[in-house]
Short mmCIF file of C-alpha atoms in Angstrom, two decimals:
data_model
loop_
_atom_site.label_atom_id
_atom_site.label_comp_id
_atom_site.label_asym_id
_atom_site.label_seq_id
_atom_site.Cartn_x
_atom_site.Cartn_y
_atom_site.Cartn_z
CA MET A 19 0.39 -0.21 -0.15
CA ALA A 20 2.91 2.53 0.25
CA ARG A 21 6.07 3.48 -1.55
CA ALA A 22 8.96 1.25 -1.13
CA ARG A 23 10.56 2.40 2.21
CA LYS A 24 14.31 4.22 2.03
CA PRO A 25 16.53 4.91 4.00
CA GLY A 26 15.54 7.91 6.95
CA ASP A 27 12.00 7.22 6.81
CA ASP A 28 11.76 6.03 10.42
CA ALA A 29 13.39 9.37 11.24
CA LEU A 30 11.05 11.24 10.10
CA PRO A 31 7.32 10.49 10.82
CA PRO A 32 4.99 12.41 9.39
CA THR A 33 2.70 13.86 11.63
CA ARG A 34 4.28 15.55 15.53
CA GLY A 35 0.91 14.59 16.37
CA PRO A 36 -1.21 12.57 18.61
CA THR A 37 0.03 8.98 17.16
CA ASP A 38 -2.09 6.47 19.55
CA THR A 39 -4.96 6.89 17.21
CA PRO A 40 -6.89 4.65 15.18
CA LEU A 41 -6.78 7.01 12.56
CA TYR A 42 -2.85 8.16 12.69
CA ALA A 43 -2.64 4.33 12.49
CA LEU A 44 -4.48 4.03 9.63
CA LEU A 45 -3.58 6.97 7.68
CA THR A 46 0.10 5.94 8.52
CA ALA A 47 0.43 2.40 7.47
CA ARG A 48 2.00 0.04 5.30
CA ARG A 49 -0.67 -2.40 5.23
CA PHE A 50 -4.74 -1.86 6.36
CA ARG A 51 -7.36 -3.42 6.12
CA LEU A 52 -10.62 -2.19 3.66
CA GLY A 53 -14.19 -2.67 3.95
CA ALA A 54 -16.39 -3.44 0.91
CA SER A 55 -16.16 -2.46 -2.17
CA THR A 56 -12.70 -2.90 -2.71
CA GLU A 57 -11.81 -3.64 -6.59
CA ARG A 58 -11.32 0.43 -7.59
CA VAL A 59 -8.90 0.55 -4.56
CA ALA A 60 -7.29 -2.52 -5.58
CA ARG A 61 -6.74 -1.22 -9.13
CA ASN A 62 -5.25 2.10 -7.87
CA LEU A 63 -3.04 0.45 -5.51
CA ALA A 64 -1.80 -1.26 -9.04
CA LEU A 65 -1.37 1.30 -10.53
CA HIS A 66 0.43 3.57 -7.64
CA GLY A 67 1.25 1.49 -4.79
CA GLY A 68 5.07 1.53 -5.50
CA ALA A 69 7.14 -1.44 -5.51
CA VAL A 70 5.16 -3.02 -2.35
CA ALA A 71 1.46 -2.59 -4.05
CA GLY A 72 1.11 -6.49 -4.74
CA ASP A 73 2.10 -7.21 -0.84
CA ALA A 74 0.22 -4.80 0.17
CA ALA A 75 -2.81 -6.17 -2.63
CA ALA A 76 -3.57 -8.80 -0.31
CA TRP A 77 -4.47 -7.50 2.21
CA ILE A 78 -7.37 -5.75 0.82
CA GLY A 79 -10.21 -8.17 1.35
CA ALA A 80 -14.33 -7.95 1.08
CA ALA A 81 -14.86 -8.89 4.40
CA ARG A 82 -15.53 -6.51 7.39
CA PRO A 83 -12.75 -5.85 9.16
CA PRO A 84 -11.94 -6.69 13.04
CA GLU A 85 -12.96 -3.92 14.61
CA ASP A 86 -9.73 -2.83 16.58
CA ALA A 87 -8.22 -3.14 12.88
CA PRO A 88 -7.63 0.07 10.94
CA SER A 89 -9.63 0.31 8.67
CA VAL A 90 -11.75 2.67 5.70
CA GLY A 91 -15.75 2.88 6.38
CA LEU A 92 -16.34 1.83 2.66
CA GLY A 93 -20.80 1.28 1.46
CA SER A 94 -22.01 1.43 4.85
CA PHE A 95 -19.45 0.03 7.14
CA ALA A 96 -18.57 2.62 9.08
CA GLY A 97 -14.62 2.17 9.48
CA THR A 98 -11.96 4.66 10.69
CA LEU A 99 -13.36 7.33 8.46
CA GLY A 100 -16.66 7.02 9.23
CA PRO A 101 -20.07 5.42 7.05
CA ARG A 102 -19.37 6.12 3.03
CA SER A 103 -16.06 7.31 3.00
CA PHE A 104 -13.97 6.20 0.08
CA GLY A 105 -10.40 6.09 1.46
CA PHE A 106 -8.01 8.50 1.25
CA VAL A 107 -4.35 9.71 -1.29
CA ASN A 108 -1.15 10.16 0.62
CA VAL A 109 0.25 12.05 -2.66
CA HIS A 110 4.10 12.40 -0.92
CA GLY A 111 3.52 8.28 0.57
CA GLN A 112 2.58 7.08 -2.50
CA VAL A 113 -0.77 5.26 -0.86
CA ALA A 114 -4.17 4.99 -3.13
CA ALA A 115 -7.07 3.48 -0.58
CA PHE A 116 -9.37 5.21 -2.82
CA ASP A 117 -12.67 3.99 -3.87
CA ALA A 118 -12.85 6.99 -6.51
CA PRO A 119 -11.72 7.63 -10.17
CA LEU A 120 -7.78 8.18 -9.85
CA PRO A 121 -6.24 8.71 -13.01
CA SER A 122 -2.90 9.53 -12.16
CA LEU A 123 -1.51 10.37 -8.51
CA PRO A 124 -1.90 14.42 -8.08
CA ARG A 125 1.26 16.51 -8.46
CA ALA A 126 2.29 16.53 -4.29
CA GLY A 127 2.33 19.70 -2.82
CA GLY A 128 1.07 20.88 0.46
CA LEU A 129 -2.40 21.07 0.30
CA GLY A 130 -4.91 18.71 1.87
CA LEU A 131 -8.52 17.93 0.63
CA VAL A 132 -11.31 16.55 2.81
CA VAL A 133 -14.22 15.72 1.94
CA PRO A 134 -17.42 13.91 2.55
CA ALA A 135 -19.22 10.95 0.77
CA ARG A 136 -18.69 11.38 -3.05
CA ASP A 137 -22.86 11.84 -3.45
CA ALA A 138 -21.80 15.15 -1.96
CA LEU A 139 -19.25 17.22 -4.81
CA PRO A 140 -18.00 15.40 -7.99
CA ASP A 141 -15.08 12.99 -8.09
CA VAL A 142 -12.55 14.71 -6.14
CA ALA A 143 -9.03 13.73 -7.63
CA PRO A 144 -10.07 14.33 -11.40
CA LEU A 145 -10.94 17.89 -9.81
CA ALA A 146 -7.80 18.72 -8.50
CA LEU A 147 -6.05 17.13 -11.52
CA ALA A 148 -7.73 19.17 -14.02
CA ARG A 149 -6.63 22.13 -11.65
CA GLY A 150 -3.15 21.24 -11.11
CA LEU A 151 -3.81 21.60 -7.88
CA GLY A 152 -0.70 20.72 -5.54
CA LEU A 153 -1.75 17.87 -3.19
CA SER A 154 -0.72 16.48 0.64
CA TRP A 155 -3.89 14.65 0.98
CA ILE A 156 -7.42 13.69 -0.23
CA VAL A 157 -9.24 11.88 2.64
CA SER A 158 -12.92 11.01 2.64
CA VAL A 159 -14.47 11.23 6.27
CA GLY A 160 -17.99 10.33 4.38
CA ASP A 161 -20.56 11.12 7.22
CA GLY A 162 -18.41 11.20 9.78
CA ASP A 163 -16.59 13.54 11.71
CA PRO A 164 -14.16 15.37 10.44
CA ALA A 165 -12.77 17.17 13.12
CA GLU A 166 -10.09 14.00 14.22
CA THR A 167 -8.66 14.60 10.35
CA LEU A 168 -8.56 18.05 10.34
CA ALA A 169 -6.29 17.83 13.84
CA PHE A 170 -4.13 15.07 12.27
CA LEU A 171 -3.60 17.38 8.57
CA THR A 172 -2.77 19.93 11.32
CA ALA A 173 0.10 18.42 12.56
CA ASP A 174 1.10 17.10 9.25
CA LEU A 175 4.69 18.20 8.07
CA MET A 176 3.88 17.81 4.99
CA THR A 177 0.31 20.51 4.65
CA SER A 178 0.64 24.04 4.86
CA ALA A 179 -3.12 24.67 3.78
CA LEU A 180 -6.77 22.59 3.93
CA GLY A 181 -9.22 22.67 1.89
CA VAL A 182 -12.47 21.17 3.68
CA VAL A 183 -15.94 20.65 2.21
CA LEU A 184 -18.58 19.83 5.68
CA GLY A 185 -21.02 17.23 5.25
CA PRO A 186 -23.47 15.91 7.53
CA GLY A 187 -20.83 14.93 10.48
CA ALA A 188 -19.64 18.02 11.47
CA THR A 189 -20.38 20.04 14.41
CA GLY A 190 -19.41 23.34 14.73
CA ALA A 191 -18.47 22.41 18.69
CA SER A 192 -16.08 19.63 17.45
CA LEU A 193 -14.68 22.33 14.51
CA ARG A 194 -14.00 25.05 17.12
CA SER A 195 -10.89 23.02 18.56
CA VAL A 196 -9.38 21.48 15.32
CA LEU A 197 -9.75 24.83 12.99
CA GLY A 198 -7.02 28.18 12.23
CA ALA A 199 -4.20 27.08 12.87
CA LYS A 200 -3.39 26.50 9.60
CA PRO A 201 -4.96 28.87 5.97
CA THR A 202 -8.12 26.92 5.20
CA VAL A 203 -11.50 27.08 2.99
CA VAL A 204 -14.56 25.80 3.76
CA TRP A 205 -17.57 24.69 2.08
CA GLY A 206 -20.92 23.20 3.17
CA GLY A 207 -22.11 22.66 6.14
CA ASP A 208 -24.63 24.28 8.55
CA ALA A 209 -24.91 27.65 9.35
CA LEU A 210 -23.72 26.64 12.77
CA ALA A 211 -20.40 25.17 11.82
CA ARG A 212 -19.40 27.95 8.90
CA ALA A 213 -19.46 30.33 12.02
CA VAL A 214 -17.06 28.55 13.75
CA ALA A 215 -15.30 28.26 10.25
CA ARG A 216 -15.64 31.77 10.04
CA ARG A 217 -14.44 32.89 13.44
CA ALA A 218 -11.24 30.53 12.93
CA GLY A 219 -9.95 32.46 10.12
CA ALA A 220 -11.01 30.35 7.68
CA VAL A 221 -12.28 31.60 4.12
CA VAL A 222 -15.79 29.99 4.22
CA VAL A 223 -17.58 29.55 0.35
CA ASP A 224 -20.95 30.35 -0.38
CA GLY A 225 -20.43 30.76 -3.80
CA GLY A 226 -20.79 26.94 -5.14
CA LEU A 227 -17.96 24.33 -6.03
CA GLY A 228 -16.22 26.80 -8.73
CA SER A 229 -15.40 29.64 -6.10
CA PHE A 230 -14.23 26.67 -3.40
CA LEU A 231 -11.61 25.75 -5.96
CA ALA A 232 -10.71 29.37 -7.08
CA HIS A 233 -9.96 29.68 -2.92
CA VAL A 234 -7.88 26.48 -2.75
CA GLN A 235 -5.93 27.66 -5.92
CA LEU A 236 -4.57 30.59 -4.08
CA TYR A 237 -3.69 28.50 -0.95
CA ASP A 238 -1.58 26.19 -3.40
CA ALA A 239 0.01 29.02 -4.75
CA GLY A 240 0.79 30.80 -1.27
CA VAL A 241 -1.20 34.10 -2.82
CA GLU A 242 -3.07 35.86 -0.43
CA PRO A 243 -6.66 37.09 -1.44
CA GLY A 244 -6.53 40.45 -2.45
CA ALA A 245 -2.79 40.46 -3.64
CA ALA A 246 -1.97 42.80 -6.64
CA VAL A 247 -1.58 40.27 -9.84
CA GLU A 248 -0.08 40.34 -12.97
CA VAL A 249 -2.63 38.58 -15.54
CA ILE A 250 -0.70 37.42 -19.05
CA VAL A 251 -2.87 35.91 -21.67
CA VAL A 252 -1.18 33.30 -23.62
CA GLY A 253 -2.64 33.26 -27.39
CA GLY A 254 -6.09 35.42 -27.98
CA GLY A 255 -8.48 36.20 -25.79
CA ARG A 256 -7.31 39.87 -24.44
CA ALA A 257 -10.21 41.51 -24.80
CA TYR A 258 -12.54 39.33 -23.40
CA VAL A 259 -9.70 38.50 -20.29
CA ASP A 260 -9.71 42.65 -19.81
CA ASP A 261 -13.79 42.65 -19.85
CA GLU A 262 -13.84 39.64 -17.32
CA VAL A 263 -11.12 41.41 -14.89
CA ARG A 264 -13.35 44.73 -14.77
CA ALA A 265 -15.55 42.59 -13.83
CA ALA A 266 -14.51 41.37 -10.82
CA ALA A 267 -13.11 44.34 -9.43
CA LEU A 268 -9.44 43.11 -10.38
CA GLU A 269 -7.02 45.58 -10.26
CA ALA A 270 -4.52 43.86 -12.35
CA ARG A 271 -2.32 44.86 -15.56
CA VAL A 272 -3.27 42.28 -18.31
CA VAL A 273 -0.85 41.42 -21.16
CA ALA A 274 -1.12 39.17 -24.11
CA VAL A 275 1.89 37.00 -25.38
CA ASP A 276 2.65 34.97 -28.82
CA GLU A 277 2.05 31.49 -28.33
CA ARG A 278 3.99 30.77 -30.49
CA ALA A 279 7.05 33.06 -29.03
CA PRO A 280 8.10 31.14 -25.72
CA GLU A 281 10.85 34.06 -24.95
CA GLU A 282 7.45 36.58 -24.74
CA LEU A 283 5.98 34.33 -22.03
CA ASP A 284 9.38 33.96 -20.48
CA ALA A 285 10.12 38.11 -20.37
CA ALA A 286 6.51 38.87 -18.52
CA ILE A 287 7.04 35.99 -16.64
CA ALA A 288 10.61 37.65 -15.06
CA VAL A 289 8.75 41.05 -14.86
CA ALA A 290 6.15 39.98 -12.42
CA ALA A 291 9.14 38.24 -10.69
CA ALA A 292 11.27 41.22 -10.52
CA ALA A 293 7.97 42.87 -9.32
CA GLN A 294 6.73 40.47 -6.95
CA LYS A 295 3.57 39.62 -8.16
CA PRO A 296 2.11 36.91 -8.95
CA VAL A 297 1.03 35.78 -12.37
CA VAL A 298 -2.41 34.48 -13.41
CA LEU A 299 -1.39 32.56 -16.65
CA VAL A 300 -5.13 32.32 -18.77
CA ALA A 301 -4.46 30.24 -21.83
CA GLY A 302 -6.57 27.62 -24.12
CA THR A 303 -4.83 24.49 -22.93
CA MET A 304 -4.44 22.86 -19.48
CA PRO A 305 -3.38 24.62 -16.24
CA SER A 306 -1.04 21.23 -15.69
CA GLU A 307 0.45 21.67 -19.13
CA LEU A 308 1.12 25.62 -18.58
CA ALA A 309 2.62 24.83 -14.73
CA ARG A 310 5.51 22.60 -16.48
CA ALA A 311 6.17 25.31 -18.33
CA VAL A 312 7.14 28.31 -16.47
CA GLN A 313 8.71 25.84 -13.49
CA SER A 314 11.75 27.96 -13.91
CA GLY A 315 9.66 31.43 -13.97
CA GLY A 316 10.46 32.12 -10.18
CA ALA A 317 6.56 33.87 -10.27
CA GLN A 318 4.13 32.59 -8.23
CA LEU A 319 1.94 30.85 -10.59
CA LEU A 320 -2.18 31.22 -10.94
CA SER A 321 -3.25 29.18 -14.19
CA ALA A 322 -6.95 29.23 -15.95
CA ASP A 323 -8.27 27.57 -18.90
CA LEU A 324 -9.35 29.68 -21.20
CA ARG A 325 -11.80 27.06 -22.47
CA HIS A 326 -14.07 27.02 -19.17
CA PRO A 327 -14.25 30.59 -18.53
CA GLU A 328 -16.50 30.67 -15.87
CA HIS A 329 -12.64 28.72 -13.94
CA LEU A 330 -11.42 32.20 -14.92
CA ARG A 331 -14.16 34.04 -13.29
CA ALA A 332 -14.11 32.54 -10.35
CA LEU A 333 -10.66 32.48 -9.55
CA LEU A 334 -10.42 37.15 -10.59
CA VAL A 335 -13.44 36.81 -7.78
CA ALA A 336 -11.85 35.75 -5.59
CA LEU A 337 -8.64 37.36 -6.30
CA ALA A 338 -10.40 40.42 -5.73
CA ALA A 339 -11.53 39.79 -2.53
CA PRO A 340 -10.97 42.33 0.32
CA VAL A 341 -7.84 41.86 2.40
CA ALA A 342 -9.58 40.64 5.67
CA GLU A 343 -9.44 43.38 8.49
CA SER A 344 -7.45 43.18 11.74
CA GLU A 345 -9.77 42.76 15.03
CA SER A 346 -7.39 43.86 17.21
CA GLY A 347 -8.40 47.68 15.58
CA ARG A 348 -12.10 47.24 15.18
CA THR A 349 -13.54 50.35 17.83
CA ARG A 350 -16.30 49.09 20.52
CA PRO A 351 -19.53 51.35 20.70
CA ARG A 352 -19.47 54.01 23.27
CA ILE A 353 -21.90 52.80 26.13
CA ASP A 354 -24.12 54.99 28.30
CA LYS A 355 -23.46 52.40 30.89
CA GLU A 356 -25.85 54.38 33.37
CA LEU A 357 -28.72 53.47 31.44
CA ALA A 358 -27.32 49.77 31.28
CA ALA A 359 -27.19 49.46 34.89
CA ARG A 360 -30.78 51.28 35.68
CA VAL A 361 -32.29 48.77 33.19
CA ARG A 362 -30.09 46.06 34.89
CA TYR A 363 -31.36 47.23 38.78
CA GLU A 364 -35.18 47.77 37.51
CA SER A 365 -35.33 44.47 35.76
CA ASP A 366 -37.13 40.94 36.97
CA GLY A 367 -35.21 39.13 34.28
CA VAL A 368 -37.08 39.23 31.29
CA LEU A 369 -36.81 42.81 29.29
CA SER A 370 -39.94 43.87 27.81
CA ASP A 371 -40.19 45.73 24.45
CA HIS A 372 -39.51 48.93 26.11
CA ASP A 373 -36.86 48.15 28.58
CA ALA A 374 -35.21 45.62 25.57
CA LYS A 375 -34.84 48.81 23.48
CA ARG A 376 -33.16 51.14 26.47
CA ILE A 377 -30.81 48.23 26.86
CA LEU A 378 -29.86 48.43 23.23
CA LYS A 379 -29.89 52.32 23.10
CA ALA A 380 -27.07 52.48 25.94
CA TYR A 381 -24.75 50.82 23.48
CA GLY A 382 -25.81 52.94 20.72
CA ALA A 383 -28.59 50.39 18.86
CA ARG A 384 -30.82 52.82 16.79
CA VAL A 385 -33.99 52.01 17.78
CA THR A 386 -37.62 53.36 17.52
CA ARG A 387 -38.56 56.60 19.04
CA GLN A 388 -41.05 55.99 21.24
CA ALA A 389 -42.47 56.84 24.99
CA PRO A 390 -45.24 55.79 27.51
CA THR A 391 -48.21 57.89 28.68
CA ASN A 392 -51.59 57.59 30.26
CA THR A 393 -53.80 60.44 28.82
CA PRO A 394 -54.44 61.22 24.76
CA THR A 395 -52.97 65.00 25.67
CA GLY A 396 -49.83 63.45 26.39
CA ALA A 397 -50.16 61.38 23.17
CA VAL A 398 -50.87 63.92 21.19
CA LYS A 399 -47.43 66.13 23.23
CA LEU A 400 -45.16 62.73 22.11
CA ALA A 401 -46.83 62.25 18.06
CA LYS A 402 -45.62 65.83 17.68
CA GLN A 403 -41.99 64.78 18.84
CA ILE A 404 -42.25 61.55 16.33
CA GLY A 405 -43.88 62.42 13.94
CA VAL A 406 -47.38 61.05 12.51
CA PRO A 407 -47.74 58.81 11.13
CA CYS A 408 -47.34 56.53 13.91
CA LEU A 409 -48.23 54.10 16.22
CA VAL A 410 -50.31 53.51 19.44
CA ALA A 411 -50.24 50.37 21.48
CA ILE A 412 -50.65 48.69 24.18
CA PRO A 413 -50.24 44.98 24.76
CA GLY A 414 -51.81 43.28 21.79
CA ASP A 415 -52.93 46.02 19.82
CA GLU A 416 -51.21 48.13 17.26
CA ARG A 417 -52.80 50.75 15.71
CA VAL A 418 -51.82 53.08 12.46
CA ALA A 419 -52.36 57.16 13.53
CA ASP A 420 -51.61 59.10 10.44
CA SER A 421 -52.94 62.53 12.00
CA MET A 422 -52.79 64.25 15.17
CA ALA A 423 -56.79 63.88 15.48
CA ASP A 424 -56.19 60.08 15.25
CA VAL A 425 -53.51 60.09 17.35
CA LYS A 426 -56.00 61.36 20.43
CA ARG A 427 -59.50 59.79 19.61
CA ILE A 428 -57.33 55.39 19.34
CA ALA A 429 -55.52 56.92 22.58
CA ALA A 430 -58.56 57.72 24.01
CA LEU A 431 -60.15 54.67 23.07
CA MET A 432 -57.58 52.05 23.89
CA LEU A 433 -56.87 53.93 28.02
CA GLY A 434 -60.25 52.63 28.11
CA GLU A 435 -58.49 48.74 28.10
CA ALA A 436 -55.14 49.85 29.54
CA PRO A 437 -53.96 52.18 32.04
CA SER A 438 -51.24 53.76 29.94
CA ILE A 439 -50.42 53.38 25.89
CA MET A 440 -47.17 53.55 23.72
CA VAL A 441 -46.56 55.92 21.39
CA ARG A 442 -44.02 54.91 18.80
CA GLU A 443 -42.52 55.53 15.31
CA ARG A 444 -43.59 53.82 12.17
CA PHE A 445 -41.64 52.08 9.79
CA PRO A 446 -42.43 50.36 6.48
CA GLU A 447 -43.68 47.19 6.54
CA VAL A 448 -40.82 45.95 3.89
CA PRO A 449 -37.87 45.55 4.17
CA ARG A 450 -37.64 43.67 7.85
CA VAL A 451 -35.95 40.72 9.34
CA ARG A 452 -35.98 38.42 12.33
CA ILE A 453 -32.36 38.54 15.07
CA LYS A 454 -32.44 36.06 17.29
CA VAL A 455 -28.94 35.77 20.17
CA ALA A 456 -29.31 33.11 22.42
CA PRO A 457 -26.84 30.73 23.87
CA GLU A 458 -25.35 27.60 21.83
CA LYS A 459 -24.19 24.26 23.87
CA GLY A 460 -20.49 24.30 24.06
CA LEU A 461 -19.92 27.53 21.90
CA GLY A 462 -21.47 30.43 23.80
CA ALA A 463 -24.01 32.70 22.74
CA THR A 464 -24.45 32.84 18.86
CA MET A 465 -26.98 35.54 16.01
CA ARG A 466 -28.96 33.81 13.92
CA VAL A 467 -30.29 35.93 11.08
CA GLY A 468 -32.77 33.35 9.20
CA SER A 469 -30.51 30.46 7.49
CA ALA A 470 -27.13 32.62 8.96
CA CYS A 471 -25.18 32.40 11.73
CA ALA A 472 -22.28 33.65 13.25
CA LEU A 473 -20.42 33.41 17.18
CA VAL A 474 -21.11 36.65 20.07
CA PRO A 475 -19.23 39.27 20.43
CA LEU A 476 -19.54 39.56 16.06
CA THR A 477 -16.12 40.75 14.37
CA ARG A 478 -16.27 43.16 11.24
CA ALA A 479 -16.55 39.37 8.48
CA ASP A 480 -19.46 38.08 10.86
CA GLY A 481 -21.26 41.59 10.50
CA LEU A 482 -21.19 41.71 6.58
CA ALA A 483 -21.70 37.95 6.61
CA LEU A 484 -25.12 38.42 8.47
CA ALA A 485 -26.10 41.61 6.93
CA ALA A 486 -25.71 39.95 3.63
CA ALA A 487 -28.31 37.08 4.79
CA THR A 488 -31.34 39.68 5.37
CA PRO A 489 -33.22 41.51 2.91
CA ALA A 490 -30.65 44.87 2.63
CA ARG A 491 -29.81 44.81 -1.15
CA ARG A 492 -27.87 47.56 -1.23
CA ALA A 493 -24.15 48.23 -0.04
CA ALA A 494 -24.71 50.88 2.10
CA ASP A 495 -27.98 49.41 4.20
CA GLN A 496 -25.58 46.43 4.25
CA ARG A 497 -22.98 48.10 5.93
CA ALA A 498 -25.42 49.99 8.22
CA VAL A 499 -27.13 46.92 9.01
CA ALA A 500 -23.57 45.13 10.01
CA GLU A 501 -23.00 47.83 12.38
CA LEU A 502 -26.16 47.31 13.83
CA LEU A 503 -25.84 44.03 14.64
CA GLY A 504 -22.01 44.39 16.25
CA LYS A 505 -24.18 47.20 18.23
CA ILE A 506 -27.14 44.01 19.83
CA SER A 507 -23.77 41.84 19.82
CA ALA A 508 -22.07 43.77 21.97
CA CYS A 509 -24.87 44.72 24.50
CA ALA A 510 -25.75 40.65 24.24
CA ALA A 511 -22.19 39.74 25.17
CA ASP A 512 -21.30 42.61 28.01
CA GLU A 513 -24.56 42.33 29.63
CA ASP A 514 -25.14 38.58 29.29
CA VAL A 515 -28.88 38.84 27.14
CA THR A 516 -30.80 37.03 24.70
CA PHE A 517 -32.62 38.72 22.48
CA ASP A 518 -35.43 38.36 20.26
CA LEU A 519 -35.48 41.27 17.66
CA GLU A 520 -37.88 42.98 14.77
CA LEU A 521 -35.29 45.27 12.29
CA PHE A 522 -35.91 47.49 9.58
CA VAL A 523 -33.32 47.14 7.27
CA GLY A 524 -33.61 49.50 4.49
CA ALA A 525 -31.90 53.14 4.88
CA GLU A 526 -31.08 53.63 8.03
CA PRO A 527 -31.81 50.96 9.79
CA CYS A 528 -33.53 50.84 13.74
CA VAL A 529 -34.49 48.30 15.87
CA LEU A 530 -38.30 47.56 15.53
CA ALA A 531 -39.50 44.61 17.96
CA ALA A 532 -37.67 43.64 21.05
CA ALA A 533 -37.49 41.14 23.51
CA GLY A 534 -34.86 39.84 25.65
CA GLU A 535 -33.85 38.09 29.21
CA ILE A 536 -31.30 39.60 31.15
CA ARG A 537 -29.50 37.08 33.75
CA ARG A 538 -28.72 38.31 36.99
CA ARG A 539 -24.92 38.70 38.00
#
């Protein structure tokens, strides 16, 4: 199952991590057992198993392996790598226990790919070969939890970056302890798992497989998103590539060279290398062939096949992503500590709409202008300050007043049913969104906006990701919503409050309705 042993193999173990786990034994074994469906694995071993492939093949059988034996969970058998795993490829060690198409071993490099079962994505090895990726490992965890595999690759000396496709076995709590040590791209998973990955500094991709592979390419080449690059078009298509660069809002010079004049390509790459700029090489041929042609150029190389324009587009968009801002420079909102302390002192734990808004206002969050009164005359005075149309409300009943006469009439009617009323600023019915801040077991407080989720307190990236999940459509409105969410998050974290809020997310976002619970200290 492995390449022929060489002198010094024992002196350089593949990882510095824990060596007493079944997973470590499986991924580093010269011999191991497999579950069912091993015909393709046997072929892969024959092609890529090295000098000892014949001996290793003798260990393959259709019988279920003993529970204490290192194993791949092919088929429904759970195994060490989880149910429906299709095996793994150790590229540097030339081990291919892989029950999936593997036309040839990928180029050896520093990128580790962790993927779920085969029905979750197209066959991963052909994709890696088509993009010319330099890999250290491909590991399928099937429907299992990828955390242990990620810990293994984090400790692996040959792996410098990770590309992770999350399946049903991934959980936020288990990912929290294994992400963040190496650059990582994450695709898939539930909202909580993505929130944990984002907090760990991973690039969380929502744009599909093309976007995932484009970011993986950047890590493979050692290029940061937002880096200044040089785009070299080999042959025809410069005008088309120029348009795509502008459409992606990427600031990059585009030059064209004749495919029949290799010296032009060498010269263009040398210029980019001298300027310390990565090169995006675009041509109508396979990226792997282009990579081999310019290995001596000295520049970081990203290649795109012009026959697949969607690949080029995804790569340019990934390159144009802004450089992540440092969270150390994040400013906290100005806090009215006296107001916050007063609300906490006056509250019995459960926050009414009015008290929830008061404590949010203490953190600078914009809330509806409102005030209580117990007379129709007082309602009219408040309406003059707030403006009409406004809302006149009692618990369970809220009515729109379009004029001062309406305010007085509605107030008189409602005061016959309740001892006091609330006069409140009115906002349009759309766009609105519901926000919940609540604890999540093992992770602390989280903020949910529809299907999106983030850990509290929010980072800038968290705030923008949640704002993008709201109905706010203009970029300026999303930035304003992200700022408002940041203030809500700071209040929830500092005061230990859970919230259930309704927000207006158009121009000048605002908290419209609020409920919460404050924990006693």
